[in-house]
Coordinates of C-alpha atoms in Angstrom, one line a residue:
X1 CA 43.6 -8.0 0.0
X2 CA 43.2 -6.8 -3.3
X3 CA 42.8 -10.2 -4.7
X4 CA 40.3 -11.1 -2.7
X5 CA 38.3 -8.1 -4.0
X6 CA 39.1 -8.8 -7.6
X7 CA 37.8 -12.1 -7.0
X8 CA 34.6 -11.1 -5.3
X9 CA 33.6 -9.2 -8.0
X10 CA 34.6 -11.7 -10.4
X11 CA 31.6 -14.2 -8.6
X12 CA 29.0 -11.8 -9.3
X13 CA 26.9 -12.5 -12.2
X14 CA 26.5 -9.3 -14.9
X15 CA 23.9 -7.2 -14.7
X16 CA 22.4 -8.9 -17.5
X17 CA 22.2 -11.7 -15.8
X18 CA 21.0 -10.4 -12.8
X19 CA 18.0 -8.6 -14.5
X20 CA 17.1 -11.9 -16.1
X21 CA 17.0 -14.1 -12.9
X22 CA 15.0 -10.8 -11.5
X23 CA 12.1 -10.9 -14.8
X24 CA 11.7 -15.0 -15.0
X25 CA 11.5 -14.3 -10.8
X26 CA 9.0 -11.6 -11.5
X27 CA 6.5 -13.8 -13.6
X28 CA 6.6 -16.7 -11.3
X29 CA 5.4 -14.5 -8.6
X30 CA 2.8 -13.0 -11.0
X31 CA 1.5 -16.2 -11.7
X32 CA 0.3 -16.7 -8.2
X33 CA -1.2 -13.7 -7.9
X34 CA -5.0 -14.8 -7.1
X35 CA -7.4 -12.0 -8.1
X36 CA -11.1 -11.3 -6.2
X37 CA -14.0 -12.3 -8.2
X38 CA -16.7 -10.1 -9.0
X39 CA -18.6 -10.6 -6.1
X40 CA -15.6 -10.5 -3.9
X41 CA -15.0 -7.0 -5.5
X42 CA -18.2 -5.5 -5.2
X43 CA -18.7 -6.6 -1.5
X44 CA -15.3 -5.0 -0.5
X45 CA -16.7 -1.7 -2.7
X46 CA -19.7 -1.8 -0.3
X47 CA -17.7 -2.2 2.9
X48 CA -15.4 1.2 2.0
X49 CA -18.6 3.0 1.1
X50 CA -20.0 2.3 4.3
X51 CA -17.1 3.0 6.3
X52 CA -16.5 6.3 4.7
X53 CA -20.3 7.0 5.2
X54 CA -19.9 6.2 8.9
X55 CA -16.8 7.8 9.6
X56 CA -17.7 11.1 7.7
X57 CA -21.4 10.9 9.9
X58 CA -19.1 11.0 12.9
X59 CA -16.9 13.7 12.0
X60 CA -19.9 16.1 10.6
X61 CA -21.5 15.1 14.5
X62 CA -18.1 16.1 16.1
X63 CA -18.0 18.8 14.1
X64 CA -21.6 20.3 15.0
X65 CA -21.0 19.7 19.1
X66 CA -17.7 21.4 19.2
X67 CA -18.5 24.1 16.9
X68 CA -22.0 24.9 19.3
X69 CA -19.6 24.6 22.2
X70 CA -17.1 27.0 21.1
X71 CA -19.7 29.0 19.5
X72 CA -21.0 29.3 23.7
X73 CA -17.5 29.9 25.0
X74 CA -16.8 33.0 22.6
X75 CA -20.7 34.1 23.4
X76 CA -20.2 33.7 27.6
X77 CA -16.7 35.4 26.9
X78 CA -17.9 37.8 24.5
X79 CA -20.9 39.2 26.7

């Protein structure tokens, strides 16, 4: 039993080793990384912009009708 751990870690490369395998497998993924171009980039900009814009327009709308309705519930309640 013991031998069989022994041996185990015997088949496992060093931590040297392992942290080169890990870096020359970290550049070969970086190389086929395939950035946006410039127009790719500025038509995703314009897409967030307009869905903050959107989003934020809905929740100032939300905002105004159930702030006017609790504003007449505490009025009705209050007198």
């Amino acid at each position: 039993m013991a031998d069989e751990k022994k041996n185990d870690k015997s088949k496992k490369p060093s931590i040297f080793a392992r942290a080169g395998k890990w870096w020359r497998e970290l550049k070969a993924e970086v190389r086929k990384i395939v950035w946006p171009t410039k127009q790719q980039t500025l038509n995703n900009v314009l897409v967030v912009i307009a869905a903050v814009l959107i989003v934020g327009i809905f929740v100032w709308v939300l905002d105004l009708i159930f702030g006017g309705v609790v504003a007449a519930v505490i009025g009705m309640l209050a007198g």
